Amino acid sequence: MERRLRKRRKNSSLPALIELVLSRPVVSAGLIAAELKISQRAALDLVAELGIREVTGRGRYRAWGLV
């Protein structure tokens, strides 16, 4: 995961997202947005960039985790 941080700005929320995903088994866009103080759309963009696996199999109210 740290390879994805190489070409990011220093004030990126991606390192904080990595720590959050490693500390919790499952995270949702709302949880990410609340913890990192970003919008839910930005949370979804960061999740897509990080490439973590979606574990609920749903279109809405999705959750992601390391499997």
CSV table of N, CA, C and O in Angstrom, one decimal:
chain,number,residue,atom,x,y,z
A,1,MET,N,0.8,-1.2,0.0
A,1,MET,CA,0.0,0.0,0.0
A,1,MET,C,0.9,1.3,0.0
A,1,MET,O,0.4,2.3,-0.5
A,2,GLU,N,2.0,1.2,0.6
A,2,GLU,CA,2.8,2.4,0.7
A,2,GLU,C,3.4,2.8,-0.7
A,2,GLU,O,3.7,3.9,-0.9
A,3,ARG,N,3.4,1.9,-1.6
A,3,ARG,CA,3.9,2.3,-3.0
A,3,ARG,C,2.9,3.3,-3.6
A,3,ARG,O,3.3,4.1,-4.4
A,4,ARG,N,1.7,3.3,-3.2
A,4,ARG,CA,0.7,4.2,-3.8
A,4,ARG,C,0.9,5.6,-3.2
A,4,ARG,O,0.4,6.6,-3.8
A,5,LEU,N,1.7,5.8,-2.2
A,5,LEU,CA,2.0,7.1,-1.6
A,5,LEU,C,3.1,7.8,-2.3
A,5,LEU,O,3.3,9.0,-2.0
A,6,ARG,N,3.9,7.2,-3.1
A,6,ARG,CA,5.1,7.8,-3.6
A,6,ARG,C,4.9,9.1,-4.4
A,6,ARG,O,5.6,10.1,-4.1
A,7,LYS,N,3.9,9.2,-5.2
A,7,LYS,CA,3.7,10.4,-6.0
A,7,LYS,C,2.5,11.3,-5.5
A,7,LYS,O,1.8,11.9,-6.3
A,8,ARG,N,2.2,11.2,-4.2
A,8,ARG,CA,1.1,12.0,-3.6
A,8,ARG,C,1.7,13.2,-2.9
A,8,ARG,O,2.8,13.3,-2.5
A,9,ARG,N,0.8,14.2,-2.8
A,9,ARG,CA,1.2,15.4,-2.1
A,9,ARG,C,1.3,15.0,-0.6
A,9,ARG,O,0.8,14.1,-0.1
A,10,LYS,N,2.1,15.9,0.1
A,10,LYS,CA,2.3,15.6,1.5
A,10,LYS,C,1.0,15.8,2.4
A,10,LYS,O,0.9,15.2,3.4
A,11,ASN,N,0.1,16.6,1.9
A,11,ASN,CA,-1.1,16.8,2.7
A,11,ASN,C,-2.3,15.9,2.2
A,11,ASN,O,-3.4,16.2,2.5
A,12,SER,N,-2.0,14.8,1.5
A,12,SER,CA,-3.0,13.9,1.1
A,12,SER,C,-3.6,13.1,2.2
A,12,SER,O,-3.0,12.9,3.3
A,13,SER,N,-4.8,12.7,2.1
A,13,SER,CA,-5.5,11.9,3.1
A,13,SER,C,-5.3,10.5,2.9
A,13,SER,O,-5.8,9.7,3.7
A,14,LEU,N,-4.6,10.1,1.9
A,14,LEU,CA,-4.4,8.6,1.6
A,14,LEU,C,-3.6,7.9,2.7
A,14,LEU,O,-4.0,6.8,3.1
A,15,PRO,N,-2.5,8.5,3.3
A,15,PRO,CA,-1.9,7.8,4.4
A,15,PRO,C,-2.8,7.6,5.6
A,15,PRO,O,-2.7,6.5,6.2
A,16,ALA,N,-3.6,8.6,5.9
A,16,ALA,CA,-4.6,8.4,7.0
A,16,ALA,C,-5.6,7.3,6.7
A,16,ALA,O,-6.0,6.5,7.6
A,17,LEU,N,-6.0,7.2,5.4
A,17,LEU,CA,-6.9,6.1,5.0
A,17,LEU,C,-6.3,4.8,5.2
A,17,LEU,O,-6.9,3.8,5.7
A,18,ILE,N,-5.0,4.6,4.8
A,18,ILE,CA,-4.3,3.4,5.0
A,18,ILE,C,-4.3,3.0,6.5
A,18,ILE,O,-4.6,1.8,6.8
A,19,GLU,N,-4.0,3.9,7.3
A,19,GLU,CA,-4.0,3.6,8.8
A,19,GLU,C,-5.3,3.2,9.3
A,19,GLU,O,-5.5,2.3,10.1
A,20,LEU,N,-6.4,3.9,8.8
A,20,LEU,CA,-7.7,3.5,9.2
A,20,LEU,C,-8.1,2.1,8.7
A,20,LEU,O,-8.7,1.4,9.5
A,21,VAL,N,-7.8,1.8,7.5
A,21,VAL,CA,-8.2,0.5,7.0
A,21,VAL,C,-7.4,-0.6,7.7
A,21,VAL,O,-8.0,-1.7,8.0
A,22,LEU,N,-6.2,-0.4,8.1
A,22,LEU,CA,-5.4,-1.4,8.8
A,22,LEU,C,-5.9,-1.5,10.2
A,22,LEU,O,-5.7,-2.6,10.8
A,23,SER,N,-6.5,-0.5,10.8
A,23,SER,CA,-6.9,-0.5,12.2
A,23,SER,C,-8.3,-1.1,12.4
A,23,SER,O,-8.6,-1.6,13.5
A,24,ARG,N,-9.1,-1.1,11.3
A,24,ARG,CA,-10.5,-1.6,11.4
A,24,ARG,C,-10.7,-2.7,10.4
A,24,ARG,O,-10.2,-2.6,9.3
A,25,PRO,N,-11.5,-3.7,10.7
A,25,PRO,CA,-11.7,-4.8,9.7
A,25,PRO,C,-12.5,-4.4,8.5
A,25,PRO,O,-12.3,-4.8,7.4
A,26,VAL,N,-13.5,-3.5,8.7
A,26,VAL,CA,-14.4,-3.0,7.6
A,26,VAL,C,-14.6,-1.5,7.8
A,26,VAL,O,-14.9,-1.1,8.9
A,27,VAL,N,-14.5,-0.8,6.7
A,27,VAL,CA,-14.8,0.6,6.7
A,27,VAL,C,-15.8,1.0,5.7
A,27,VAL,O,-15.9,0.3,4.6
A,28,SER,N,-16.6,2.0,5.9
A,28,SER,CA,-17.6,2.5,4.9
A,28,SER,C,-17.2,3.9,4.5
A,28,SER,O,-16.4,4.5,5.2
A,29,ALA,N,-17.9,4.4,3.5
A,29,ALA,CA,-17.6,5.8,3.0
A,29,ALA,C,-17.9,6.8,4.1
A,29,ALA,O,-17.2,7.8,4.3
A,30,GLY,N,-19.0,6.6,4.8
A,30,GLY,CA,-19.4,7.5,5.9
A,30,GLY,C,-18.4,7.5,7.0
A,30,GLY,O,-18.1,8.6,7.6
A,31,LEU,N,-17.9,6.3,7.4
A,31,LEU,CA,-16.9,6.3,8.5
A,31,LEU,C,-15.6,6.9,8.0
A,31,LEU,O,-15.0,7.7,8.8
A,32,ILE,N,-15.2,6.7,6.8
A,32,ILE,CA,-14.0,7.3,6.3
A,32,ILE,C,-14.1,8.8,6.3
A,32,ILE,O,-13.2,9.6,6.7
A,33,ALA,N,-15.3,9.3,5.8
A,33,ALA,CA,-15.5,10.7,5.7
A,33,ALA,C,-15.5,11.4,7.1
A,33,ALA,O,-14.9,12.4,7.3
A,34,ALA,N,-16.1,10.7,8.1
A,34,ALA,CA,-16.1,11.3,9.4
A,34,ALA,C,-14.8,11.3,10.1
A,34,ALA,O,-14.4,12.2,10.7
A,35,GLU,N,-14.0,10.2,9.9
A,35,GLU,CA,-12.7,10.1,10.6
A,35,GLU,C,-11.7,11.0,10.0
A,35,GLU,O,-10.9,11.6,10.7
A,36,LEU,N,-11.7,11.1,8.6
A,36,LEU,CA,-10.7,11.9,7.9
A,36,LEU,C,-11.1,13.4,7.7
A,36,LEU,O,-10.4,14.2,7.1
A,37,LYS,N,-12.4,13.7,8.0
A,37,LYS,CA,-13.0,15.0,7.8
A,37,LYS,C,-12.9,15.4,6.4
A,37,LYS,O,-12.4,16.5,6.0
A,38,ILE,N,-13.4,14.5,5.5
A,38,ILE,CA,-13.5,14.8,4.1
A,38,ILE,C,-14.9,14.5,3.7
A,38,ILE,O,-15.7,13.9,4.4
A,39,SER,N,-15.3,14.8,2.4
A,39,SER,CA,-16.6,14.5,1.9
A,39,SER,C,-16.7,13.0,1.6
A,39,SER,O,-15.7,12.3,1.4
A,40,GLN,N,-17.9,12.5,1.5
A,40,GLN,CA,-18.1,11.1,1.2
A,40,GLN,C,-17.6,10.8,-0.2
A,40,GLN,O,-17.1,9.7,-0.5
A,41,ARG,N,-17.8,11.8,-1.1
A,41,ARG,CA,-17.3,11.6,-2.5
A,41,ARG,C,-15.8,11.5,-2.5
A,41,ARG,O,-15.2,10.6,-3.3
A,42,ALA,N,-15.1,12.3,-1.8
A,42,ALA,CA,-13.7,12.2,-1.7
A,42,ALA,C,-13.2,10.9,-1.1
A,42,ALA,O,-12.2,10.3,-1.5
A,43,ALA,N,-14.0,10.4,-0.1
A,43,ALA,CA,-13.7,9.1,0.5
A,43,ALA,C,-13.8,8.0,-0.5
A,43,ALA,O,-13.0,7.1,-0.6
A,44,LEU,N,-14.9,8.0,-1.4
A,44,LEU,CA,-15.0,7.0,-2.4
A,44,LEU,C,-13.9,7.1,-3.4
A,44,LEU,O,-13.4,6.1,-3.9
A,45,ASP,N,-13.4,8.3,-3.7
A,45,ASP,CA,-12.3,8.4,-4.7
A,45,ASP,C,-11.0,7.9,-4.1
A,45,ASP,O,-10.2,7.2,-4.8
A,46,LEU,N,-10.8,8.1,-2.8
A,46,LEU,CA,-9.6,7.6,-2.2
A,46,LEU,C,-9.6,6.0,-2.1
A,46,LEU,O,-8.6,5.4,-2.3
A,47,VAL,N,-10.8,5.5,-1.8
A,47,VAL,CA,-10.9,4.0,-1.8
A,47,VAL,C,-10.7,3.4,-3.2
A,47,VAL,O,-10.0,2.4,-3.3
A,48,ALA,N,-11.2,4.1,-4.2
A,48,ALA,CA,-10.9,3.6,-5.6
A,48,ALA,C,-9.4,3.7,-5.9
A,48,ALA,O,-8.9,2.8,-6.6
A,49,GLU,N,-8.8,4.7,-5.5
A,49,GLU,CA,-7.4,4.9,-5.8
A,49,GLU,C,-6.5,3.9,-5.0
A,49,GLU,O,-5.5,3.3,-5.5
A,50,LEU,N,-6.9,3.6,-3.8
A,50,LEU,CA,-6.2,2.6,-3.0
A,50,LEU,C,-6.4,1.2,-3.5
A,50,LEU,O,-5.5,0.4,-3.4
A,51,GLY,N,-7.6,0.9,-4.0
A,51,GLY,CA,-7.8,-0.4,-4.6
A,51,GLY,C,-8.1,-1.5,-3.5
A,51,GLY,O,-7.8,-2.6,-3.8
A,52,ILE,N,-8.7,-1.1,-2.4
A,52,ILE,CA,-9.1,-2.2,-1.4
A,52,ILE,C,-10.4,-2.9,-1.9
A,52,ILE,O,-11.1,-2.3,-2.7
A,53,ARG,N,-10.6,-4.0,-1.3
A,53,ARG,CA,-11.7,-4.9,-1.8
A,53,ARG,C,-13.0,-4.6,-1.1
A,53,ARG,O,-13.1,-4.4,0.1
A,54,GLU,N,-14.0,-4.5,-1.9
A,54,GLU,CA,-15.4,-4.3,-1.4
A,54,GLU,C,-15.9,-5.6,-0.9
A,54,GLU,O,-15.9,-6.6,-1.6
A,55,VAL,N,-16.4,-5.6,0.3
A,55,VAL,CA,-16.8,-6.9,1.0
A,55,VAL,C,-18.3,-7.1,1.1
A,55,VAL,O,-18.7,-8.2,1.5
A,56,THR,N,-19.1,-6.1,0.8
A,56,THR,CA,-20.5,-6.4,1.0
A,56,THR,C,-21.3,-6.9,-0.2
A,56,THR,O,-22.3,-7.5,-0.1
A,57,GLY,N,-20.7,-6.7,-1.4
A,57,GLY,CA,-21.4,-7.1,-2.6
A,57,GLY,C,-22.6,-6.3,-3.0
A,57,GLY,O,-23.5,-6.8,-3.7
A,58,ARG,N,-22.7,-5.1,-2.5
A,58,ARG,CA,-23.8,-4.2,-2.8
A,58,ARG,C,-23.4,-3.0,-3.6
A,58,ARG,O,-22.3,-2.7,-3.8
A,59,GLY,N,-24.4,-2.4,-4.2
A,59,GLY,CA,-24.2,-1.2,-5.0
A,59,GLY,C,-24.3,0.1,-4.1
A,59,GLY,O,-23.5,1.0,-4.3
A,60,ARG,N,-25.1,0.0,-3.1
A,60,ARG,CA,-25.2,1.2,-2.1
A,60,ARG,C,-24.8,0.7,-0.8
A,60,ARG,O,-24.9,-0.5,-0.5
A,61,TYR,N,-24.5,1.6,0.1
A,61,TYR,CA,-24.1,1.3,1.5
A,61,TYR,C,-23.0,0.2,1.5
A,61,TYR,O,-23.1,-0.8,2.2
A,62,ARG,N,-22.0,0.4,0.7
A,62,ARG,CA,-20.9,-0.5,0.5
A,62,ARG,C,-19.9,-0.4,1.7
A,62,ARG,O,-19.8,0.7,2.4
A,63,ALA,N,-19.1,-1.4,1.9
A,63,ALA,CA,-18.1,-1.4,2.9
A,63,ALA,C,-16.8,-2.1,2.3
A,63,ALA,O,-17.0,-3.0,1.5
A,64,TRP,N,-15.7,-1.7,2.8
A,64,TRP,CA,-14.4,-2.2,2.2
A,64,TRP,C,-13.6,-2.7,3.4
A,64,TRP,O,-13.7,-2.3,4.5
A,65,GLY,N,-12.7,-3.7,3.0
A,65,GLY,CA,-11.9,-4.2,4.0
A,65,GLY,C,-10.7,-5.0,3.4
A,65,GLY,O,-10.7,-5.2,2.2
A,66,LEU,N,-9.8,-5.3,4.2
A,66,LEU,CA,-8.6,-6.1,3.7
A,66,LEU,C,-9.0,-7.6,3.9
A,66,LEU,O,-9.2,-8.0,5.0
A,67,VAL,N,-9.1,-8.3,2.8
A,67,VAL,CA,-9.5,-9.7,2.9
A,67,VAL,C,-8.3,-10.6,2.6
A,67,VAL,O,-7.4,-10.3,1.8
